[in-house]
JSON list of N, CA and C in Angstrom, two decimals:
[
{"chain": "A", "resi": 19, "resn": "MET", "atom": "N", "xyz": [45.42, 27.07, -27.17]},
{"chain": "A", "resi": 19, "resn": "MET", "atom": "CA", "xyz": [45.11, 26.12, -26.47]},
{"chain": "A", "resi": 19, "resn": "MET", "atom": "C", "xyz": [43.71, 25.97, -25.83]},
{"chain": "A", "resi": 20, "resn": "LYS", "atom": "N", "xyz": [43.24, 26.87, -25.40]},
{"chain": "A", "resi": 20, "resn": "LYS", "atom": "CA", "xyz": [41.91, 26.71, -25.19]},
{"chain": "A", "resi": 20, "resn": "LYS", "atom": "C", "xyz": [41.12, 26.34, -25.97]},
{"chain": "A", "resi": 21, "resn": "MET", "atom": "N", "xyz": [41.41, 26.75, -27.05]},
{"chain": "A", "resi": 21, "resn": "MET", "atom": "CA", "xyz": [40.11, 26.54, -28.45]},
{"chain": "A", "resi": 21, "resn": "MET", "atom": "C", "xyz": [40.14, 24.88, -28.46]},
{"chain": "A", "resi": 22, "resn": "SER", "atom": "N", "xyz": [41.19, 24.48, -28.66]},
{"chain": "A", "resi": 22, "resn": "SER", "atom": "CA", "xyz": [41.65, 22.92, -28.93]},
{"chain": "A", "resi": 22, "resn": "SER", "atom": "C", "xyz": [40.90, 22.17, -28.03]},
{"chain": "A", "resi": 23, "resn": "PHE", "atom": "N", "xyz": [41.08, 22.48, -26.56]},
{"chain": "A", "resi": 23, "resn": "PHE", "atom": "CA", "xyz": [40.68, 21.94, -25.65]},
{"chain": "A", "resi": 23, "resn": "PHE", "atom": "C", "xyz": [39.07, 21.91, -25.60]},
{"chain": "A", "resi": 24, "resn": "GLU", "atom": "N", "xyz": [38.56, 23.08, -25.82]},
{"chain": "A", "resi": 24, "resn": "GLU", "atom": "CA", "xyz": [37.22, 23.07, -25.95]},
{"chain": "A", "resi": 24, "resn": "GLU", "atom": "C", "xyz": [36.30, 22.44, -27.09]},
{"chain": "A", "resi": 25, "resn": "ARG", "atom": "N", "xyz": [37.06, 22.39, -28.20]},
{"chain": "A", "resi": 25, "resn": "ARG", "atom": "CA", "xyz": [36.73, 21.37, -29.57]},
{"chain": "A", "resi": 25, "resn": "ARG", "atom": "C", "xyz": [37.01, 19.99, -29.12]},
{"chain": "A", "resi": 26, "resn": "CYS", "atom": "N", "xyz": [38.14, 19.66, -28.29]},
{"chain": "A", "resi": 26, "resn": "CYS", "atom": "CA", "xyz": [38.15, 18.46, -27.67]},
{"chain": "A", "resi": 26, "resn": "CYS", "atom": "C", "xyz": [37.02, 17.84, -26.97]},
{"chain": "A", "resi": 27, "resn": "THR", "atom": "N", "xyz": [36.46, 18.72, -25.89]},
{"chain": "A", "resi": 27, "resn": "THR", "atom": "CA", "xyz": [35.49, 18.42, -24.99]},
{"chain": "A", "resi": 27, "resn": "THR", "atom": "C", "xyz": [34.34, 18.49, -25.98]},
{"chain": "A", "resi": 28, "resn": "ALA", "atom": "N", "xyz": [34.20, 19.05, -26.79]},
{"chain": "A", "resi": 28, "resn": "ALA", "atom": "CA", "xyz": [32.69, 18.96, -27.54]},
{"chain": "A", "resi": 28, "resn": "ALA", "atom": "C", "xyz": [32.52, 17.62, -28.60]},
{"chain": "A", "resi": 29, "resn": "ARG", "atom": "N", "xyz": [34.08, 17.39, -29.04]},
{"chain": "A", "resi": 29, "resn": "ARG", "atom": "CA", "xyz": [34.09, 16.06, -29.54]},
{"chain": "A", "resi": 29, "resn": "ARG", "atom": "C", "xyz": [33.67, 14.89, -28.51]},
{"chain": "A", "resi": 30, "resn": "ASN", "atom": "N", "xyz": [34.08, 14.86, -27.59]},
{"chain": "A", "resi": 30, "resn": "ASN", "atom": "CA", "xyz": [33.77, 13.70, -26.20]},
{"chain": "A", "resi": 30, "resn": "ASN", "atom": "C", "xyz": [32.14, 13.88, -26.37]},
{"chain": "A", "resi": 31, "resn": "LYS", "atom": "N", "xyz": [31.76, 15.08, -25.84]},
{"chain": "A", "resi": 31, "resn": "LYS", "atom": "CA", "xyz": [30.27, 15.02, -25.71]},
{"chain": "A", "resi": 31, "resn": "LYS", "atom": "C", "xyz": [29.67, 14.52, -27.04]},
{"chain": "A", "resi": 32, "resn": "MET", "atom": "N", "xyz": [29.86, 14.78, -28.25]},
{"chain": "A", "resi": 32, "resn": "MET", "atom": "CA", "xyz": [29.01, 14.42, -28.97]},
{"chain": "A", "resi": 32, "resn": "MET", "atom": "C", "xyz": [29.20, 12.78, -29.30]},
{"chain": "A", "resi": 33, "resn": "PHE", "atom": "N", "xyz": [30.44, 12.28, -28.92]},
{"chain": "A", "resi": 33, "resn": "PHE", "atom": "CA", "xyz": [30.81, 10.79, -29.04]},
{"chain": "A", "resi": 33, "resn": "PHE", "atom": "C", "xyz": [29.78, 10.34, -27.80]},
{"chain": "A", "resi": 34, "resn": "VAL", "atom": "N", "xyz": [29.84, 10.76, -26.64]},
{"chain": "A", "resi": 34, "resn": "VAL", "atom": "CA", "xyz": [29.27, 10.41, -25.36]},
{"chain": "A", "resi": 34, "resn": "VAL", "atom": "C", "xyz": [27.54, 10.22, -25.80]},
{"chain": "A", "resi": 35, "resn": "ASN", "atom": "N", "xyz": [27.14, 11.01, -26.51]},
{"chain": "A", "resi": 35, "resn": "ASN", "atom": "CA", "xyz": [25.83, 11.36, -26.87]},
{"chain": "A", "resi": 35, "resn": "ASN", "atom": "C", "xyz": [25.47, 10.38, -28.04]},
{"chain": "A", "resi": 36, "resn": "SER", "atom": "N", "xyz": [26.14, 10.20, -28.79]},
{"chain": "A", "resi": 36, "resn": "SER", "atom": "CA", "xyz": [25.77, 9.13, -29.94]},
{"chain": "A", "resi": 36, "resn": "SER", "atom": "C", "xyz": [25.78, 7.76, -29.04]},
{"chain": "A", "resi": 37, "resn": "ALA", "atom": "N", "xyz": [26.74, 7.48, -28.15]},
{"chain": "A", "resi": 37, "resn": "ALA", "atom": "CA", "xyz": [27.00, 6.06, -27.56]},
{"chain": "A", "resi": 37, "resn": "ALA", "atom": "C", "xyz": [25.44, 5.97, -26.73]},
{"chain": "A", "resi": 38, "resn": "PHE", "atom": "N", "xyz": [25.32, 7.03, -26.03]},
{"chain": "A", "resi": 38, "resn": "PHE", "atom": "CA", "xyz": [23.94, 6.66, -25.15]},
{"chain": "A", "resi": 38, "resn": "PHE", "atom": "C", "xyz": [23.02, 6.51, -26.37]},
{"chain": "A", "resi": 39, "resn": "THR", "atom": "N", "xyz": [22.65, 7.43, -27.43]},
{"chain": "A", "resi": 39, "resn": "THR", "atom": "CA", "xyz": [21.65, 7.13, -28.44]},
{"chain": "A", "resi": 39, "resn": "THR", "atom": "C", "xyz": [21.48, 5.52, -28.63]},
{"chain": "A", "resi": 40, "resn": "LYS", "atom": "N", "xyz": [22.98, 5.11, -28.96]},
{"chain": "A", "resi": 40, "resn": "LYS", "atom": "CA", "xyz": [23.13, 3.60, -29.58]},
{"chain": "A", "resi": 40, "resn": "LYS", "atom": "C", "xyz": [22.39, 2.63, -28.63]},
{"chain": "A", "resi": 41, "resn": "VAL", "atom": "N", "xyz": [22.86, 2.87, -27.19]},
{"chain": "A", "resi": 41, "resn": "VAL", "atom": "CA", "xyz": [22.23, 2.20, -26.11]},
{"chain": "A", "resi": 41, "resn": "VAL", "atom": "C", "xyz": [20.95, 2.35, -25.96]},
{"chain": "A", "resi": 42, "resn": "ASP", "atom": "N", "xyz": [20.43, 3.45, -26.20]},
{"chain": "A", "resi": 42, "resn": "ASP", "atom": "CA", "xyz": [18.92, 3.89, -26.09]},
{"chain": "A", "resi": 42, "resn": "ASP", "atom": "C", "xyz": [18.29, 3.15, -27.01]},
{"chain": "A", "resi": 43, "resn": "ASN", "atom": "N", "xyz": [18.49, 2.95, -28.14]},
{"chain": "A", "resi": 43, "resn": "ASN", "atom": "CA", "xyz": [18.02, 2.35, -29.61]},
{"chain": "A", "resi": 43, "resn": "ASN", "atom": "C", "xyz": [17.90, 1.03, -29.11]},
{"chain": "A", "resi": 44, "resn": "TYR", "atom": "N", "xyz": [19.16, 0.45, -28.61]},
{"chain": "A", "resi": 44, "resn": "TYR", "atom": "CA", "xyz": [19.25, -1.07, -28.38]},
{"chain": "A", "resi": 44, "resn": "TYR", "atom": "C", "xyz": [18.26, -1.52, -27.15]},
{"chain": "A", "resi": 45, "resn": "CYS", "atom": "N", "xyz": [18.21, -0.57, -26.31]},
{"chain": "A", "resi": 45, "resn": "CYS", "atom": "CA", "xyz": [17.29, -1.10, -25.29]},
{"chain": "A", "resi": 45, "resn": "CYS", "atom": "C", "xyz": [15.82, -1.02, -25.94]},
{"chain": "A", "resi": 46, "resn": "THR", "atom": "N", "xyz": [15.26, -0.22, -26.63]},
{"chain": "A", "resi": 46, "resn": "THR", "atom": "CA", "xyz": [13.95, 0.25, -27.21]},
{"chain": "A", "resi": 46, "resn": "THR", "atom": "C", "xyz": [13.94, -1.05, -27.87]},
{"chain": "A", "resi": 47, "resn": "PHE", "atom": "N", "xyz": [14.97, -1.39, -28.68]},
{"chain": "A", "resi": 47, "resn": "PHE", "atom": "CA", "xyz": [14.54, -2.62, -29.98]},
{"chain": "A", "resi": 47, "resn": "PHE", "atom": "C", "xyz": [14.39, -3.84, -29.03]},
{"chain": "A", "resi": 48, "resn": "LEU", "atom": "N", "xyz": [15.30, -4.26, -27.83]},
{"chain": "A", "resi": 48, "resn": "LEU", "atom": "CA", "xyz": [15.10, -5.33, -27.03]},
{"chain": "A", "resi": 48, "resn": "LEU", "atom": "C", "xyz": [13.55, -5.19, -26.36]},
{"chain": "A", "resi": 49, "resn": "MET", "atom": "N", "xyz": [13.17, -4.05, -25.95]},
{"chain": "A", "resi": 49, "resn": "MET", "atom": "CA", "xyz": [11.69, -4.19, -25.17]},
{"chain": "A", "resi": 49, "resn": "MET", "atom": "C", "xyz": [10.62, -4.22, -26.21]},
{"chain": "A", "resi": 50, "resn": "LYS", "atom": "N", "xyz": [10.97, -3.97, -27.72]},
{"chain": "A", "resi": 50, "resn": "LYS", "atom": "CA", "xyz": [9.83, -3.89, -28.78]},
{"chain": "A", "resi": 50, "resn": "LYS", "atom": "C", "xyz": [9.68, -5.51, -28.94]},
{"chain": "A", "resi": 51, "resn": "LYS", "atom": "N", "xyz": [11.05, -6.38, -28.99]},
{"chain": "A", "resi": 51, "resn": "LYS", "atom": "CA", "xyz": [10.90, -7.71, -29.33]},
{"chain": "A", "resi": 51, "resn": "LYS", "atom": "C", "xyz": [10.56, -8.46, -28.12]},
{"chain": "A", "resi": 52, "resn": "VAL", "atom": "N", "xyz": [10.55, -7.81, -26.99]},
{"chain": "A", "resi": 52, "resn": "VAL", "atom": "CA", "xyz": [9.88, -8.73, -25.99]},
{"chain": "A", "resi": 52, "resn": "VAL", "atom": "C", "xyz": [8.61, -8.53, -25.66]},
{"chain": "A", "resi": 53, "resn": "LEU", "atom": "N", "xyz": [7.83, -7.35, -26.17]},
{"chain": "A", "resi": 53, "resn": "LEU", "atom": "CA", "xyz": [6.87, -6.83, -26.29]},
{"chain": "A", "resi": 53, "resn": "LEU", "atom": "C", "xyz": [5.87, -7.59, -27.07]},
{"chain": "A", "resi": 54, "resn": "PHE", "atom": "N", "xyz": [6.44, -7.72, -28.51]},
{"chain": "A", "resi": 54, "resn": "PHE", "atom": "CA", "xyz": [6.06, -8.27, -29.63]},
{"chain": "A", "resi": 54, "resn": "PHE", "atom": "C", "xyz": [5.80, -9.89, -29.34]},
{"chain": "A", "resi": 55, "resn": "LYS", "atom": "N", "xyz": [6.84, -10.47, -28.43]},
{"chain": "A", "resi": 55, "resn": "LYS", "atom": "CA", "xyz": [6.85, -12.04, -28.26]},
{"chain": "A", "resi": 55, "resn": "LYS", "atom": "C", "xyz": [5.45, -12.03, -27.19]},
{"chain": "A", "resi": 56, "resn": "VAL", "atom": "N", "xyz": [5.55, -11.31, -26.06]},
{"chain": "A", "resi": 56, "resn": "VAL", "atom": "CA", "xyz": [4.43, -11.43, -25.08]},
{"chain": "A", "resi": 56, "resn": "VAL", "atom": "C", "xyz": [3.19, -11.14, -25.48]},
{"chain": "A", "resi": 57, "resn": "LEU", "atom": "N", "xyz": [2.83, -10.55, -26.94]},
{"chain": "A", "resi": 57, "resn": "LEU", "atom": "CA", "xyz": [1.77, -10.13, -27.68]},
{"chain": "A", "resi": 57, "resn": "LEU", "atom": "C", "xyz": [1.39, -11.43, -28.22]},
{"chain": "A", "resi": 58, "resn": "PHE", "atom": "N", "xyz": [2.50, -11.89, -28.93]},
{"chain": "A", "resi": 58, "resn": "PHE", "atom": "CA", "xyz": [2.32, -13.03, -29.80]},
{"chain": "A", "resi": 58, "resn": "PHE", "atom": "C", "xyz": [1.53, -14.13, -29.22]},
{"chain": "A", "resi": 59, "resn": "LEU", "atom": "N", "xyz": [2.25, -14.48, -27.71]},
{"chain": "A", "resi": 59, "resn": "LEU", "atom": "CA", "xyz": [1.76, -15.18, -26.95]},
{"chain": "A", "resi": 59, "resn": "LEU", "atom": "C", "xyz": [0.48, -15.17, -26.38]},
{"chain": "A", "resi": 60, "resn": "ILE", "atom": "N", "xyz": [0.15, -14.07, -26.04]},
{"chain": "A", "resi": 60, "resn": "ILE", "atom": "CA", "xyz": [-1.16, -14.00, -25.66]},
{"chain": "A", "resi": 60, "resn": "ILE", "atom": "C", "xyz": [-2.43, -14.17, -26.87]},
{"chain": "A", "resi": 61, "resn": "GLU", "atom": "N", "xyz": [-1.78, -13.80, -27.67]},
{"chain": "A", "resi": 61, "resn": "GLU", "atom": "CA", "xyz": [-2.82, -14.32, -28.99]},
{"chain": "A", "resi": 61, "resn": "GLU", "atom": "C", "xyz": [-2.81, -15.66, -29.33]},
{"chain": "A", "resi": 62, "resn": "TYR", "atom": "N", "xyz": [-1.87, -16.49, -29.04]},
{"chain": "A", "resi": 62, "resn": "TYR", "atom": "CA", "xyz": [-1.87, -17.72, -29.53]},
{"chain": "A", "resi": 62, "resn": "TYR", "atom": "C", "xyz": [-2.60, -18.47, -28.59]},
{"chain": "A", "resi": 63, "resn": "TYR", "atom": "N", "xyz": [-2.33, -17.97, -27.35]},
{"chain": "A", "resi": 63, "resn": "TYR", "atom": "CA", "xyz": [-2.90, -18.59, -26.23]},
{"chain": "A", "resi": 63, "resn": "TYR", "atom": "C", "xyz": [-4.58, -18.34, -26.17]},
{"chain": "A", "resi": 64, "resn": "GLN", "atom": "N", "xyz": [-5.17, -17.17, -26.50]},
{"chain": "A", "resi": 64, "resn": "GLN", "atom": "CA", "xyz": [-6.57, -16.83, -26.43]},
{"chain": "A", "resi": 64, "resn": "GLN", "atom": "C", "xyz": [-7.05, -17.91, -28.05]},
{"chain": "A", "resi": 65, "resn": "LYS", "atom": "N", "xyz": [-6.15, -18.00, -29.07]},
{"chain": "A", "resi": 65, "resn": "LYS", "atom": "CA", "xyz": [-6.53, -18.62, -29.86]},
{"chain": "A", "resi": 65, "resn": "LYS", "atom": "C", "xyz": [-6.71, -20.01, -29.48]},
{"chain": "A", "resi": 66, "resn": "GLY", "atom": "N", "xyz": [-5.89, -20.41, -28.98]},
{"chain": "A", "resi": 66, "resn": "GLY", "atom": "CA", "xyz": [-5.82, -22.26, -28.42]},
{"chain": "A", "resi": 66, "resn": "GLY", "atom": "C", "xyz": [-7.07, -22.39, -27.25]},
{"chain": "A", "resi": 67, "resn": "LYS", "atom": "N", "xyz": [-7.43, -21.37, -26.55]},
{"chain": "A", "resi": 67, "resn": "LYS", "atom": "CA", "xyz": [-8.68, -21.41, -25.49]},
{"chain": "A", "resi": 67, "resn": "LYS", "atom": "C", "xyz": [-9.88, -21.27, -26.79]},
{"chain": "A", "resi": 68, "resn": "LYS", "atom": "N", "xyz": [-10.03, -20.38, -27.79]},
{"chain": "A", "resi": 68, "resn": "LYS", "atom": "CA", "xyz": [-11.12, -20.57, -28.26]},
{"chain": "A", "resi": 68, "resn": "LYS", "atom": "C", "xyz": [-11.45, -21.72, -29.11]},
{"chain": "A", "resi": 69, "resn": "ASN", "atom": "N", "xyz": [-10.14, -22.39, -29.77]},
{"chain": "A", "resi": 69, "resn": "ASN", "atom": "CA", "xyz": [-10.34, -23.88, -30.34]},
{"chain": "A", "resi": 69, "resn": "ASN", "atom": "C", "xyz": [-10.68, -24.90, -29.29]},
{"chain": "A", "resi": 70, "resn": "ASP", "atom": "N", "xyz": [-10.65, -24.67, -28.23]},
{"chain": "A", "resi": 70, "resn": "ASP", "atom": "CA", "xyz": [-10.73, -25.68, -26.93]},
{"chain": "A", "resi": 70, "resn": "ASP", "atom": "C", "xyz": [-12.39, -25.41, -26.93]},
{"chain": "A", "resi": 71, "resn": "LEU", "atom": "N", "xyz": [-12.92, -24.27, -26.48]},
{"chain": "A", "resi": 71, "resn": "LEU", "atom": "CA", "xyz": [-14.13, -24.25, -26.96]},
{"chain": "A", "resi": 71, "resn": "LEU", "atom": "C", "xyz": [-15.13, -24.69, -27.64]},
{"chain": "A", "resi": 72, "resn": "ASN", "atom": "N", "xyz": [-14.40, -24.80, -28.94]},
{"chain": "A", "resi": 72, "resn": "ASN", "atom": "CA", "xyz": [-15.21, -25.27, -30.27]},
{"chain": "A", "resi": 72, "resn": "ASN", "atom": "C", "xyz": [-15.61, -26.61, -29.90]},
{"chain": "A", "resi": 73, "resn": "PHE", "atom": "N", "xyz": [-14.49, -27.43, -29.42]},
{"chain": "A", "resi": 73, "resn": "PHE", "atom": "CA", "xyz": [-14.48, -28.97, -29.43]},
{"chain": "A", "resi": 73, "resn": "PHE", "atom": "C", "xyz": [-15.73, -29.60, -28.51]}
]
Protein backbone atom coordinates (compact mmCIF):
# COMPACT_ATOMS: atom_id res chain seq x y z
CA MET A 1 0.00 0.00 0.00
CA LYS A 2 2.71 2.44 1.03
CA MET A 3 4.82 1.66 -2.04
CA SER A 4 1.97 2.30 -4.48
CA PHE A 5 1.13 5.56 -2.71
CA GLU A 6 4.74 6.75 -2.96
CA ARG A 7 4.88 5.77 -6.61
CA CYS A 8 1.66 7.70 -7.24
CA THR A 9 2.98 10.86 -5.56
CA ALA A 10 6.23 10.55 -7.50
CA ARG A 11 4.27 10.33 -10.74
CA ASN A 12 2.21 13.37 -9.73
CA LYS A 13 5.39 15.31 -8.92
CA MET A 14 6.81 14.44 -12.33
CA PHE A 15 3.57 15.52 -14.01
CA VAL A 16 3.51 18.82 -12.10
CA ASN A 17 7.18 19.45 -12.91
CA SER A 18 6.62 18.80 -16.61
CA ALA A 19 3.54 21.06 -16.57
CA PHE A 20 5.56 23.84 -14.93
CA THR A 21 8.34 23.35 -17.48
CA LYS A 22 5.84 23.65 -20.33
CA VAL A 23 4.38 26.84 -18.83
CA ASP A 24 7.91 28.20 -18.31
CA ASN A 25 8.88 27.42 -21.91
CA TYR A 26 5.69 29.07 -23.17
CA CYS A 27 6.37 32.20 -21.10
CA THR A 28 9.97 32.45 -22.33
CA PHE A 29 8.72 31.93 -25.89
CA LEU A 30 6.23 34.79 -25.48
CA MET A 31 8.93 37.01 -23.93
CA LYS A 32 11.29 36.26 -26.84
CA LYS A 33 8.52 37.10 -29.30
CA VAL A 34 7.81 40.42 -27.55
CA LEU A 35 11.51 41.28 -27.25
CA PHE A 36 12.07 40.45 -30.92
CA LYS A 37 9.16 42.70 -31.92
CA VAL A 38 10.46 45.55 -29.75
CA LEU A 39 13.98 45.21 -31.17
CA PHE A 40 12.57 45.10 -34.70
CA LEU A 41 10.51 48.25 -34.08
CA ILE A 42 13.54 50.08 -32.62
CA GLU A 43 15.65 49.05 -35.62
CA TYR A 44 12.89 50.08 -38.04
CA TYR A 45 12.43 53.42 -36.24
CA GLN A 46 16.18 54.16 -36.33
CA LYS A 47 16.34 53.32 -40.05
CA GLY A 48 13.40 55.64 -40.66
CA LYS A 49 15.17 58.41 -38.73
CA LYS A 50 18.38 57.94 -40.75
CA ASN A 51 16.41 58.14 -43.99
CA ASP A 52 14.75 61.35 -42.82
CA LEU A 53 18.18 62.85 -42.07
CA ASN A 54 19.40 61.98 -45.57
CA PHE A 55 16.63 63.97 -47.26
